[in-house]
PDB file of C-alpha atoms in Angstrom:
ATOM      1  CA  MET A   1     -10.700-124.065  65.580  1.00  0.00           C
ATOM      2  CA  LYS A   2      -9.521-122.323  62.449  1.00  0.00           C
ATOM      3  CA  LYS A   3      -5.836-122.727  61.587  1.00  0.00           C
ATOM      4  CA  GLN A   4      -4.036-119.453  60.966  1.00  0.00           C
ATOM      5  CA  ARG A   5      -1.142-120.552  58.805  1.00  0.00           C
ATOM      6  CA  PRO A   6       0.280-118.727  55.803  1.00  0.00           C
ATOM      7  CA  VAL A   7      -0.719-119.998  52.384  1.00  0.00           C
ATOM      8  CA  ASN A   8       1.599-119.368  49.459  1.00  0.00           C
ATOM      9  CA  LEU A   9      -0.041-120.191  46.140  1.00  0.00           C
ATOM     10  CA  ASP A  10       2.577-118.410  44.005  1.00  0.00           C
ATOM     11  CA  LEU A  11       4.828-121.316  43.036  1.00  0.00           C
ATOM     12  CA  THR A  12       7.314-119.003  41.327  1.00  0.00           C
ATOM     13  CA  THR A  13       8.417-117.667  44.726  1.00  0.00           C
ATOM     14  CA  ILE A  14       9.290-121.120  46.099  1.00  0.00           C
ATOM     15  CA  SER A  15      12.954-122.041  45.791  1.00  0.00           C
ATOM     16  CA  MET A  16      13.222-125.793  45.324  1.00  0.00           C
ATOM     17  CA  PRO A  17      16.490-127.681  45.864  1.00  0.00           C
ATOM     18  CA  ALA A  18      18.153-129.516  42.983  1.00  0.00           C
ATOM     19  CA  THR A  19      16.888-132.860  44.277  1.00  0.00           C
ATOM     20  CA  ALA A  20      13.275-131.706  44.025  1.00  0.00           C
ATOM     21  CA  LYS A  21      13.790-130.315  40.536  1.00  0.00           C
ATOM     22  CA  ALA A  22      15.444-133.555  39.387  1.00  0.00           C
ATOM     23  CA  SER A  23      12.642-135.655  40.847  1.00  0.00           C
ATOM     24  CA  ILE A  24       9.893-133.536  39.317  1.00  0.00           C
ATOM     25  CA  PHE A  25      11.667-133.510  35.948  1.00  0.00           C
ATOM     26  CA  HIS A  26      11.983-137.315  36.122  1.00  0.00           C
ATOM     27  CA  ARG A  27       8.223-137.591  36.598  1.00  0.00           C
ATOM     28  CA  VAL A  28       7.479-135.076  33.828  1.00  0.00           C
ATOM     29  CA  THR A  29       9.715-136.952  31.388  1.00  0.00           C
ATOM     30  CA  GLY A  30       7.900-140.178  32.269  1.00  0.00           C
ATOM     31  CA  VAL A  31       4.580-138.624  31.318  1.00  0.00           C
ATOM     32  CA  ALA A  32       6.112-137.137  28.156  1.00  0.00           C
ATOM     33  CA  LEU A  33       7.424-140.588  27.203  1.00  0.00           C
ATOM     34  CA  PHE A  34       3.947-142.037  27.574  1.00  0.00           C
ATOM     35  CA  PHE A  35       2.573-139.569  25.044  1.00  0.00           C
ATOM     36  CA  ALA A  36       5.633-139.731  22.761  1.00  0.00           C
ATOM     37  CA  LEU A  37       5.232-143.485  22.474  1.00  0.00           C
ATOM     38  CA  THR A  38       1.989-142.981  20.555  1.00  0.00           C
ATOM     39  CA  PHE A  39       3.989-141.314  17.763  1.00  0.00           C
ATOM     40  CA  VAL A  40       6.744-143.939  17.915  1.00  0.00           C
ATOM     41  CA  ILE A  41       4.339-146.881  17.836  1.00  0.00           C
ATOM     42  CA  TRP A  42       2.370-145.326  14.974  1.00  0.00           C
ATOM     43  CA  ALA A  43       5.577-144.754  12.955  1.00  0.00           C
ATOM     44  CA  TRP A  44       6.734-148.339  13.566  1.00  0.00           C
ATOM     45  CA  SER A  45       3.355-149.740  12.630  1.00  0.00           C
ATOM     46  CA  GLU A  46       3.095-147.659   9.483  1.00  0.00           C
ATOM     47  CA  SER A  47       6.644-148.402   8.365  1.00  0.00           C
ATOM     48  CA  LEU A  48       6.169-152.152   8.819  1.00  0.00           C
ATOM     49  CA  SER A  49       2.800-152.290   7.057  1.00  0.00           C
ATOM     50  CA  SER A  50       4.166-152.060   3.505  1.00  0.00           C
ATOM     51  CA  ALA A  51       6.954-150.678   1.359  1.00  0.00           C
ATOM     52  CA  GLU A  52       4.822-147.600   0.668  1.00  0.00           C
ATOM     53  CA  GLY A  53       4.266-147.114   4.389  1.00  0.00           C
ATOM     54  CA  PHE A  54       7.993-147.324   4.997  1.00  0.00           C
ATOM     55  CA  GLU A  55       8.675-144.716   2.310  1.00  0.00           C
ATOM     56  CA  PHE A  56       5.941-142.491   3.763  1.00  0.00           C
ATOM     57  CA  VAL A  57       7.471-142.589   7.264  1.00  0.00           C
ATOM     58  CA  LYS A  58      10.963-142.136   5.810  1.00  0.00           C
ATOM     59  CA  GLY A  59       9.767-139.047   3.943  1.00  0.00           C
ATOM     60  CA  LEU A  60       7.943-137.782   7.016  1.00  0.00           C
ATOM     61  CA  PHE A  61      11.124-137.906   9.076  1.00  0.00           C
ATOM     62  CA  SER A  62      12.859-135.544   6.681  1.00  0.00           C
ATOM     63  CA  GLY A  63      10.596-132.711   7.883  1.00  0.00           C
ATOM     64  CA  PHE A  64      11.380-130.357  10.765  1.00  0.00           C
ATOM     65  CA  ILE A  65       8.339-131.237  12.904  1.00  0.00           C
ATOM     66  CA  ALA A  66       9.027-134.982  12.832  1.00  0.00           C
ATOM     67  CA  LYS A  67      12.699-134.383  13.614  1.00  0.00           C
ATOM     68  CA  PHE A  68      11.709-132.119  16.488  1.00  0.00           C
ATOM     69  CA  ILE A  69       9.347-134.786  17.864  1.00  0.00           C
ATOM     70  CA  ALA A  70      12.078-137.417  17.508  1.00  0.00           C
ATOM     71  CA  TRP A  71      14.579-135.131  19.253  1.00  0.00           C
ATOM     72  CA  GLY A  72      12.133-134.436  22.066  1.00  0.00           C
ATOM     73  CA  THR A  73      11.395-138.133  22.461  1.00  0.00           C
ATOM     74  CA  LEU A  74      15.093-139.029  22.605  1.00  0.00           C
ATOM     75  CA  SER A  75      15.802-136.163  24.997  1.00  0.00           C
ATOM     76  CA  VAL A  76      13.123-137.132  27.508  1.00  0.00           C
ATOM     77  CA  LEU A  77      14.098-140.800  27.173  1.00  0.00           C
ATOM     78  CA  GLY A  78      17.730-139.931  27.896  1.00  0.00           C
ATOM     79  CA  TYR A  79      16.958-137.873  30.982  1.00  0.00           C
ATOM     80  CA  HIS A  80      14.419-140.394  32.228  1.00  0.00           C
ATOM     81  CA  LEU A  81      17.013-143.173  31.975  1.00  0.00           C
ATOM     82  CA  ILE A  82      19.651-141.058  33.728  1.00  0.00           C
ATOM     83  CA  GLY A  83      17.193-140.076  36.468  1.00  0.00           C
ATOM     84  CA  GLY A  84      16.054-143.685  36.804  1.00  0.00           C
ATOM     85  CA  ILE A  85      19.627-144.886  37.272  1.00  0.00           C
ATOM     86  CA  ARG A  86      20.103-142.168  39.888  1.00  0.00           C
ATOM     87  CA  HIS A  87      16.977-143.339  41.722  1.00  0.00           C
ATOM     88  CA  ILE A  88      18.122-146.977  41.611  1.00  0.00           C
ATOM     89  CA  ILE A  89      21.502-146.009  43.077  1.00  0.00           C
ATOM     90  CA  MET A  90      19.708-144.049  45.796  1.00  0.00           C
ATOM     91  CA  ASP A  91      17.479-147.067  46.503  1.00  0.00           C
ATOM     92  CA  MET A  92      20.669-149.050  47.139  1.00  0.00           C
ATOM     93  CA  GLY A  93      21.580-146.599  49.907  1.00  0.00           C
ATOM     94  CA  HIS A  94      23.993-144.265  48.127  1.00  0.00           C
ATOM     95  CA  TRP A  95      23.727-140.511  47.560  1.00  0.00           C
ATOM     96  CA  GLU A  96      21.125-140.148  50.309  1.00  0.00           C
ATOM     97  CA  GLU A  97      22.971-137.438  52.223  1.00  0.00           C
ATOM     98  CA  LEU A  98      22.104-133.827  51.504  1.00  0.00           C
ATOM     99  CA  GLU A  99      25.367-132.880  49.797  1.00  0.00           C
ATOM    100  CA  SER A 100      25.753-136.024  47.664  1.00  0.00           C
ATOM    101  CA  GLY A 101      22.042-136.034  46.807  1.00  0.00           C
ATOM    102  CA  ASN A 102      22.216-132.444  45.546  1.00  0.00           C
ATOM    103  CA  LEU A 103      25.387-133.192  43.590  1.00  0.00           C
ATOM    104  CA  SER A 104      23.901-136.302  41.966  1.00  0.00           C
ATOM    105  CA  ALA A 105      20.772-134.338  41.028  1.00  0.00           C
ATOM    106  CA  LYS A 106      22.839-131.584  39.401  1.00  0.00           C
ATOM    107  CA  VAL A 107      24.991-134.136  37.564  1.00  0.00           C
ATOM    108  CA  ALA A 108      21.883-135.975  36.332  1.00  0.00           C
ATOM    109  CA  MET A 109      20.347-132.753  35.006  1.00  0.00           C
ATOM    110  CA  ALA A 110      23.637-131.735  33.355  1.00  0.00           C
ATOM    111  CA  LEU A 111      23.957-135.170  31.726  1.00  0.00           C
ATOM    112  CA  GLY A 112      20.380-134.816  30.516  1.00  0.00           C
ATOM    113  CA  VAL A 113      21.271-131.549  28.792  1.00  0.00           C
ATOM    114  CA  VAL A 114      24.385-133.111  27.251  1.00  0.00           C
ATOM    115  CA  PHE A 115      22.296-136.065  26.038  1.00  0.00           C
ATOM    116  CA  ALA A 116      19.733-133.695  24.496  1.00  0.00           C
ATOM    117  CA  VAL A 117      22.450-131.762  22.653  1.00  0.00           C
ATOM    118  CA  LEU A 118      24.034-134.973  21.357  1.00  0.00           C
ATOM    119  CA  ALA A 119      20.617-136.266  20.258  1.00  0.00           C
ATOM    120  CA  GLY A 120      20.026-132.993  18.391  1.00  0.00           C
ATOM    121  CA  VAL A 121      23.379-133.193  16.654  1.00  0.00           C
ATOM    122  CA  TRP A 122      22.678-136.811  15.665  1.00  0.00           C
ATOM    123  CA  ILE A 123      19.190-136.094  14.324  1.00  0.00           C
ATOM    124  CA  TRP A 124      19.947-132.879  12.461  1.00  0.00           C
ATOM    125  CA  SER A 125      23.274-133.920  10.933  1.00  0.00           C
TER     126      SER A 125
END
């Protein structure tokens, strides 16, 4: 028997609630952190290898691309921490209702944006 159900493959037409967006963004930032750590570990390793290596990394971080990578790394780290704290609080039995869950998701995303702006101000000032 063939099932006759509608199939919607256009993801842009699906309206996801704030909780779904926050959860997906938390997972995406986790993956981004995994890849960003390669840059961070390389910079630490290079800067600790010698005085010349330290000066090289110091000079590298004066460029726009390195600052942008550092800002992106701090931004995804900030949101991932905020989303992780939200998930821990939910695991303890709070914010599980529809209204409070949506509110906590919106607050977490807003705090993530604030953290990203503050990280940008700190890096570029």
